[in-house]
Short mmCIF file of C-alpha atoms and ligand atoms in Angstrom, two decimals:
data_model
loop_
_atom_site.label_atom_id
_atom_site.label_comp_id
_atom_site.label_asym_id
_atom_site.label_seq_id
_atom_site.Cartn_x
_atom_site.Cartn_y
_atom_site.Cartn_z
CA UNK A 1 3.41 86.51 -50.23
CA UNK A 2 1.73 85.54 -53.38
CA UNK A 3 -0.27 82.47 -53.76
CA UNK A 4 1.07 81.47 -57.37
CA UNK A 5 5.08 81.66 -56.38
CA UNK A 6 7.27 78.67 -56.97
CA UNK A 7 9.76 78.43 -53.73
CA UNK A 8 13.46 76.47 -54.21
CA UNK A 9 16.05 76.39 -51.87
CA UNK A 10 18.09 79.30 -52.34
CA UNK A 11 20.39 81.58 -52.44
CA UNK A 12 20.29 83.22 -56.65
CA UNK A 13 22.34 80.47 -58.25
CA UNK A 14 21.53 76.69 -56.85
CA UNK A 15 21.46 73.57 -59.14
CA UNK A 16 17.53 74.07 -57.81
CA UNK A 17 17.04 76.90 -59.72
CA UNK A 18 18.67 76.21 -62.50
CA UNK A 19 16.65 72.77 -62.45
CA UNK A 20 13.11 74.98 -62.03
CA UNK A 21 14.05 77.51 -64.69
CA UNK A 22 13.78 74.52 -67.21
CA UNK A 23 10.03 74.20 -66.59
CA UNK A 24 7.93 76.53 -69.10
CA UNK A 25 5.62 77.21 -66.28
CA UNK A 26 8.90 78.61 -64.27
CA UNK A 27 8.59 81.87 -66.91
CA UNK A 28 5.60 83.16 -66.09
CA UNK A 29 6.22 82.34 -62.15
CA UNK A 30 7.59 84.75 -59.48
CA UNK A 31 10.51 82.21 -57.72
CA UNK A 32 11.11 82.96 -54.37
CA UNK A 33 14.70 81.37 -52.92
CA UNK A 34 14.26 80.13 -49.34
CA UNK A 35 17.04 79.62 -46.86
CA UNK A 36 16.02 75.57 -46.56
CA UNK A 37 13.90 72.70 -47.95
CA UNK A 38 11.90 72.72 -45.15
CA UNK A 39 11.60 76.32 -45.44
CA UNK A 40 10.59 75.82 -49.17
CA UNK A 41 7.61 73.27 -48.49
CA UNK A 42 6.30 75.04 -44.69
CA UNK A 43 5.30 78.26 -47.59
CA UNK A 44 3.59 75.61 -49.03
CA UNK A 45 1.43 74.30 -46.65
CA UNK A 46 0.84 78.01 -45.56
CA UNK A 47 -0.94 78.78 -48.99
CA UNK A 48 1.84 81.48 -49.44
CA UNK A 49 3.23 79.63 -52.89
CA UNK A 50 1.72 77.28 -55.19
CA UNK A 51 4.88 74.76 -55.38
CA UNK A 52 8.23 74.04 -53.99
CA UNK A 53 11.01 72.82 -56.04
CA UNK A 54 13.48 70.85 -54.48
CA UNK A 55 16.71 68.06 -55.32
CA UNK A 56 15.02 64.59 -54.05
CA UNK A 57 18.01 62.20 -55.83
CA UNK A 58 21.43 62.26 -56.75
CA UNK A 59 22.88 59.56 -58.91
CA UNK A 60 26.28 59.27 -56.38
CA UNK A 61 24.94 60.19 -53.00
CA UNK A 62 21.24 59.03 -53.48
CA UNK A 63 18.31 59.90 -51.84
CA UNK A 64 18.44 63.77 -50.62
CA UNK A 65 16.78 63.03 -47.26
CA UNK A 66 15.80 66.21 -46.08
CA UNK A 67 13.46 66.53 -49.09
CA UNK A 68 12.22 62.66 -48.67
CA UNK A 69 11.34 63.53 -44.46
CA UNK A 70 9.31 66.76 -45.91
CA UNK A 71 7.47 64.12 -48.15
CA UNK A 72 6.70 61.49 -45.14
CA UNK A 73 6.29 63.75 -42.72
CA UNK A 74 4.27 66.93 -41.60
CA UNK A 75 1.34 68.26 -43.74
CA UNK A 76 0.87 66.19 -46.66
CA UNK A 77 1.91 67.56 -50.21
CA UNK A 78 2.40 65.89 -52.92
CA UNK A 79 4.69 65.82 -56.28
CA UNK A 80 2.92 67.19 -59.81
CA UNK A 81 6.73 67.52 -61.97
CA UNK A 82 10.06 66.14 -61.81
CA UNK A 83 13.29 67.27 -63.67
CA UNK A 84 16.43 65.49 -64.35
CA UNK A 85 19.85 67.87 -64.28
CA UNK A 86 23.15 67.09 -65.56
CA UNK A 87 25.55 68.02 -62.40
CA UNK A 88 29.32 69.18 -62.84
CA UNK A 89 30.87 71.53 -60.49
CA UNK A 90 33.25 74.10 -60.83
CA UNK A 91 35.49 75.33 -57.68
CA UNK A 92 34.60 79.27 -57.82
CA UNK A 93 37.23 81.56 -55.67
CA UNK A 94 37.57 85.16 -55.21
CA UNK A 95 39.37 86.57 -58.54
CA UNK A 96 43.06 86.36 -58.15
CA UNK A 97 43.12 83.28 -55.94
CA UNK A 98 45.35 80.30 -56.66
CA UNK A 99 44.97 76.73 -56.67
CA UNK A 100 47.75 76.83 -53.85
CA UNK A 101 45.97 79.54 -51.97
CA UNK A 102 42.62 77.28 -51.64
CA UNK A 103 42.45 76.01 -47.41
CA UNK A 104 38.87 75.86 -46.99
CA UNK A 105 36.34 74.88 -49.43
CA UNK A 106 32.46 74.37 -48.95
CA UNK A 107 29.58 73.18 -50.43
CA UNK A 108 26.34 71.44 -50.00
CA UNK A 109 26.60 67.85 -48.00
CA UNK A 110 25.36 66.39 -51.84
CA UNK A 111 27.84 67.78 -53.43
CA UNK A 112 30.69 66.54 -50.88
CA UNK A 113 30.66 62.91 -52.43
CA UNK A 114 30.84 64.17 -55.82
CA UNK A 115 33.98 66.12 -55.65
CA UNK A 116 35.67 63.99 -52.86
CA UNK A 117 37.63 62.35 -55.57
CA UNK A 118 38.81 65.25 -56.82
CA UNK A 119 39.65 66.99 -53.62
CA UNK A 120 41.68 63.92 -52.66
CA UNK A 121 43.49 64.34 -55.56
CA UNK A 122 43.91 68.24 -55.97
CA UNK A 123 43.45 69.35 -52.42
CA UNK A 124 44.40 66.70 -50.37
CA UNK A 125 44.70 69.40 -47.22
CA UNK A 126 41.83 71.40 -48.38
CA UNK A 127 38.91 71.77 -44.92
CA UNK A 128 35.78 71.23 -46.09
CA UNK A 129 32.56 72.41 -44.24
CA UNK A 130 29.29 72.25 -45.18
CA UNK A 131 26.67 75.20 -46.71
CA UNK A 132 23.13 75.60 -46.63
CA UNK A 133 23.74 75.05 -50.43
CA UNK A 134 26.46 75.50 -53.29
CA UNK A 135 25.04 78.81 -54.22
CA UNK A 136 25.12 79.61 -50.53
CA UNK A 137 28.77 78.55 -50.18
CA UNK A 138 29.87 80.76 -53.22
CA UNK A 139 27.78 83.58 -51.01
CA UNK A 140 30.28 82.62 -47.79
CA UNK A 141 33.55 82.41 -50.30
CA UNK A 142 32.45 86.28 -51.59
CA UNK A 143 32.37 87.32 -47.43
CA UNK A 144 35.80 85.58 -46.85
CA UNK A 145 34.69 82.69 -44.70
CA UNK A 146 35.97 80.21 -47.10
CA UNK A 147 38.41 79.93 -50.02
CA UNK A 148 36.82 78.08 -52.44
CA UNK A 149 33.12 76.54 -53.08
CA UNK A 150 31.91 73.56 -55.14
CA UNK A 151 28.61 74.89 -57.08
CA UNK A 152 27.57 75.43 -60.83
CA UNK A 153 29.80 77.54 -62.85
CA UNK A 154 27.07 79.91 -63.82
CA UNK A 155 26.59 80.84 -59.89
CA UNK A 156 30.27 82.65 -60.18
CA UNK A 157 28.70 85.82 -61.69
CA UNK A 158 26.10 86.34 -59.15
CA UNK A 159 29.01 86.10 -56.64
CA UNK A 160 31.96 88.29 -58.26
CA UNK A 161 33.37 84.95 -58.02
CA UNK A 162 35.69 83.16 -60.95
CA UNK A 163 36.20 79.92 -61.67
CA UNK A 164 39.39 78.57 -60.91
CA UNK A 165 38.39 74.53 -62.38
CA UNK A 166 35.79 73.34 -64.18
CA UNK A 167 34.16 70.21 -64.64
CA UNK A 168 34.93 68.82 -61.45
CA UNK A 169 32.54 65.42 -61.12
CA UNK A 170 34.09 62.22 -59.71
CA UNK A 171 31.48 60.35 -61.68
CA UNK A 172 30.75 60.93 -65.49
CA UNK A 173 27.12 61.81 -65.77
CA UNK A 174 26.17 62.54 -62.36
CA UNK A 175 22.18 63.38 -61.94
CA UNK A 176 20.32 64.94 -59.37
CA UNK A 177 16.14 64.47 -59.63
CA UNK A 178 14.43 67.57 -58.39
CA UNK A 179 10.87 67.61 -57.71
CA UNK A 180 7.93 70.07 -57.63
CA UNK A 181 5.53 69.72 -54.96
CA UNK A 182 2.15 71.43 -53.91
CA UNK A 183 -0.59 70.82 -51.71
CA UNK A 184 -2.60 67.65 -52.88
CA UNK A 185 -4.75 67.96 -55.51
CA UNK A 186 -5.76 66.28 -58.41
CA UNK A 187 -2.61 64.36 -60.05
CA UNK A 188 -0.58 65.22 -63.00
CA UNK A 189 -2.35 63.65 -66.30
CA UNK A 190 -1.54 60.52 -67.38
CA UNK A 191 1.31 61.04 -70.37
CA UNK A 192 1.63 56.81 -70.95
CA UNK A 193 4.97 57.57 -69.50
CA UNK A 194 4.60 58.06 -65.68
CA UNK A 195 5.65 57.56 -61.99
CA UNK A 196 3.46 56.67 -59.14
CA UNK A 197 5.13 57.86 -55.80
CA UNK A 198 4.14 56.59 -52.45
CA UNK A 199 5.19 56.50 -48.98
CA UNK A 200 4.44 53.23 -46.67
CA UNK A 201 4.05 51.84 -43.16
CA UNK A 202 4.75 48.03 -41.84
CA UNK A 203 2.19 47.38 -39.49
CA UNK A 204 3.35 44.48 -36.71
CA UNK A 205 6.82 43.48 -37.04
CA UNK A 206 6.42 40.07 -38.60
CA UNK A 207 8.51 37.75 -41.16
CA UNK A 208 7.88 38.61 -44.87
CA UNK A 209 6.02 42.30 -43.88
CA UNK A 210 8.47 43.88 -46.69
CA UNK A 211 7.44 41.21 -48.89
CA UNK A 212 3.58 41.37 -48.93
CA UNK A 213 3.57 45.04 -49.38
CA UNK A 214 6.42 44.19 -52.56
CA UNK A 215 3.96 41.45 -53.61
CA UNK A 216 1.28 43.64 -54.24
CA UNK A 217 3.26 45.62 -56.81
CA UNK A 218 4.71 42.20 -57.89
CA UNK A 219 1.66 40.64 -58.77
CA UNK A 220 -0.54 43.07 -60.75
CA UNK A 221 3.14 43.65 -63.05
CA UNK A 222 3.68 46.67 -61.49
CA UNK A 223 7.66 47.98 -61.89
CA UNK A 224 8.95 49.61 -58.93
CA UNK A 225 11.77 52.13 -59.82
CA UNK A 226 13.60 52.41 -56.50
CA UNK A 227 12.91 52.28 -52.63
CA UNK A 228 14.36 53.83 -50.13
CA UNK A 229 13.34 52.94 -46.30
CA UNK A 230 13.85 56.09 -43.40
CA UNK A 231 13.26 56.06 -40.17
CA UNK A 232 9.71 57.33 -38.49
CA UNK A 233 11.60 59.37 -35.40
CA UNK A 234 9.17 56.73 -33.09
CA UNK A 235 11.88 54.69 -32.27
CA UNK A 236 15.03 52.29 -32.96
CA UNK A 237 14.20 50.07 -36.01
CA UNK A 238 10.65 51.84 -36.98
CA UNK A 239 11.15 52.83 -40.40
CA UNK A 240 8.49 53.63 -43.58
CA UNK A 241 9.40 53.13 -47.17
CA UNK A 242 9.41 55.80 -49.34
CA UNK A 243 8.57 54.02 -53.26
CA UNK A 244 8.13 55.16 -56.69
CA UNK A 245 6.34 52.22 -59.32
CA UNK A 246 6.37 52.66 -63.00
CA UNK A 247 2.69 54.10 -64.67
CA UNK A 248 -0.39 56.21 -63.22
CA UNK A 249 -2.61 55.99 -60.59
CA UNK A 250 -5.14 56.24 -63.35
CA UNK A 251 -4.06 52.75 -64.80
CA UNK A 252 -5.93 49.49 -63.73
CA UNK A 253 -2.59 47.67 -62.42
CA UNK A 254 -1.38 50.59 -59.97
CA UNK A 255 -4.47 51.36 -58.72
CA UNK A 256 -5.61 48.09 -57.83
CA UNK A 257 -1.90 48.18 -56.02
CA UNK A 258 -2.47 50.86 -54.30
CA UNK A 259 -6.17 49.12 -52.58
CA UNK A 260 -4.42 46.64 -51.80
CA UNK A 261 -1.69 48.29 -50.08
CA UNK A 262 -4.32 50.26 -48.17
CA UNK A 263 -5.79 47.03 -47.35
CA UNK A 264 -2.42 45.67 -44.95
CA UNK A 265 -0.47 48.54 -44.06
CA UNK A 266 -1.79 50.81 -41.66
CA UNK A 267 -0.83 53.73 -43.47
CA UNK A 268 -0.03 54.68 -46.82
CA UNK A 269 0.51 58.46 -48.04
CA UNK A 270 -0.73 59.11 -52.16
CA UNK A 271 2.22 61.17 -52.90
CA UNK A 272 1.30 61.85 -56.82
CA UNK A 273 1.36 60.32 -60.53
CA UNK A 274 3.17 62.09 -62.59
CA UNK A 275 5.27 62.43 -65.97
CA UNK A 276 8.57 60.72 -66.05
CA UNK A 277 11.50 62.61 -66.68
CA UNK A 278 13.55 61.66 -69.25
CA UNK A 279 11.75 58.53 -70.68
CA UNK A 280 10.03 58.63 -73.43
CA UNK A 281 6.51 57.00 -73.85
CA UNK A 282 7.92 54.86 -77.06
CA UNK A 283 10.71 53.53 -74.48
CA UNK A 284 7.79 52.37 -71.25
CA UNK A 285 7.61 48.65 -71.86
CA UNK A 286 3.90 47.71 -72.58
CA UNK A 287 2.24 46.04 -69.27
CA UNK A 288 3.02 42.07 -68.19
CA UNK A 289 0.27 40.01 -70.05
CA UNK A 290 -2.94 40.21 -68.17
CA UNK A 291 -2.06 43.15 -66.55
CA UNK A 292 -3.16 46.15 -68.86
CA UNK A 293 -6.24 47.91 -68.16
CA UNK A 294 -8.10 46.08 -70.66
CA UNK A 295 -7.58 42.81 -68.98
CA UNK A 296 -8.48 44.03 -65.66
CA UNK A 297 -12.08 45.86 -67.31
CA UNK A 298 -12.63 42.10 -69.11
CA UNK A 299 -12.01 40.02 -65.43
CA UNK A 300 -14.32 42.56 -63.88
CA UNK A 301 -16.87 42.08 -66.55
CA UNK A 302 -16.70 38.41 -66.09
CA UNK A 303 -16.65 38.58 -62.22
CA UNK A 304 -20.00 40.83 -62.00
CA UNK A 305 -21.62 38.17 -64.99
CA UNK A 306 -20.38 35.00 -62.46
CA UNK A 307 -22.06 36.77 -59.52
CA UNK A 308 -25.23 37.58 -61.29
CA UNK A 309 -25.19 34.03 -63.04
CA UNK A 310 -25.46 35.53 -66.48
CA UNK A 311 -21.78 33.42 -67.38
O1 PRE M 401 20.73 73.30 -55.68
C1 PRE M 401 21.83 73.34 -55.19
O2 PRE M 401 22.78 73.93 -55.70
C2 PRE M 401 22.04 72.65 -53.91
O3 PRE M 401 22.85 73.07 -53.17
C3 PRE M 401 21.24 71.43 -53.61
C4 PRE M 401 21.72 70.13 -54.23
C5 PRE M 401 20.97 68.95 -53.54
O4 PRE M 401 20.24 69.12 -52.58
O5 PRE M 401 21.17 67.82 -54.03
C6 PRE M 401 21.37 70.10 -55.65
C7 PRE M 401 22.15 69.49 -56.58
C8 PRE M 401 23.52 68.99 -56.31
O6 PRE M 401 23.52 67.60 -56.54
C9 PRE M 401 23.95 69.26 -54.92
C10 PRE M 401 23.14 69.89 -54.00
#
């Protein structure tokens, strides 16, 4: 396998590669579909492809965990791009099927909640069972193992499928975040519009644990843009936090975070700084007062005067 592949989870015909083909450096790529996430990241961490592309977020179901237990678990990797896609589905069918004729339908487990709506409404008797992935479940509908499958119109082609609806999204302007991650290496550039992802341990099981390790964002003006907590696998109630804070690990604020995070948990796991999709940098509010990189270079200044006695 070549070295400079991009893997996404496969079949021809996912929201994934749809998602990667909007990166430029997708065009010049060899992408390789893989049967699974895991699948996707494992070539990865064998040096057999330079990055994985994967969903990590959906704006109805929310974090897409398989991706997120890749991230805190195994062979560290971490996240250089991420991409934002617009998701509507369309039911795809063999040609010449009816609404009425539709008993089984499939999909990806993500894409369940965002047609439930519309299956309760339009196929109230309709089975559905899950796919590997939409494209995957317009692969099973082509074999005859289903009637009907929940993916991207432009998968119906690849399938000899036709669309029997379109638009199908129980919420206006559904999302899904995909990701591309390789092994770790030096982070994205700063852009003055970035994310800082990180994945964090509790140490002893005390009153206000969440807190300090919040505080430290909290208190050097540091935004956090979501946080999602999964469990280790060690044990009933042992859970790390998976986190992603507004700027760049090259700023002042979020790196002096980050020390001090490494100070009280027992572990934290760099997972990357990179550019923020779909914010511009004229929309990034500018940092809390005494928080911007200049004021942190001018207290240092001052501290290493103080100690010398020069103030
Ligand atoms: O890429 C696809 O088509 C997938 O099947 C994956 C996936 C996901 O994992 O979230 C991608 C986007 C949709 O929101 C639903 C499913």
């Amino acid at each position: 396998m070549s070295a400079t592949r991009y893997t996404y989870l496969g079949p021809e015909g996912t929201f994934t590669e749809a998602a990667l083909r909007t990166l430029p450096e997708a065009a010049t790529r060899e992408l390789a579909p893989m049967v699974s996430v895991p699948a996707a990241f494992d070539a990865v961490r064998a040096g057999e492809a330079a990055g994985a592309f994967a969903a990590i977020e959906n704006s109805v179901e929310g974090g897409v965990t398989a991706t997120i237990d890749e991230l805190t678990g195994g062979e560290p990797l971490m996240i250089y791009r991420e991409v934002l896609l617009p998701i509507t589905f369309a039911l795809l069918v063999r040609p010449g099927t009816a609404l009425s004729d539709v008993r089984t339908v499939t999909g990806h487990p993500v894409a369940q909640p965002q047609v439930r709506g519309w299956l309760r409404g339009h196929l109230p008797d309709a089975a559905w069972e899950s796919a590997a992935s939409n494209a995957d479940g317009a692969r099973l509908v082509r074999e005859g193992k289903y009637d009907g499958a929940f993916a991207g119109a432009f998968a119906a082609a690849t399938y000899g499928l036709e669309p029997l609806v379109t638009e199908i999204h129980d919420a206006a302007n559904a999302v899904t975040r995909f990701v591309l991650v390789g092994r770790p290496g030096r982070p994205a550039a700063r852009t003055g519009a970035d994310k800082t992802s990180l994945v964090i341990w509790l140490g002893e099981d005390q009153p206000g644990a969440l807190l300090d390790l919040l505080q430290e964002f909290a208190v050097r003006g540091v935004n956090l843009i979501q946080i999602q907590s999964r469990p280790t696998g060690e044990g009933m109630g042992k859970y790390c936090f998976a986190i992603d804070a507004e700027g760049h690990v090259a700023e002042r604020r979020v790196s002096e975070a980050l020390m001090g995070l490494r100070r009280i948990c027992p572990q934290v796991r760099f997972l990357g700084s990179y550019p923020r999709a779909g914010v511009a940098q004229a929309d990034v509010r500018p940092p809390r007062a005494g928080t911007s990189d200049a004021d942190f270079i001018e207290a240092a200044e001052w501290l290493a005067r103080s100690q010398d006695g020069r103030s």
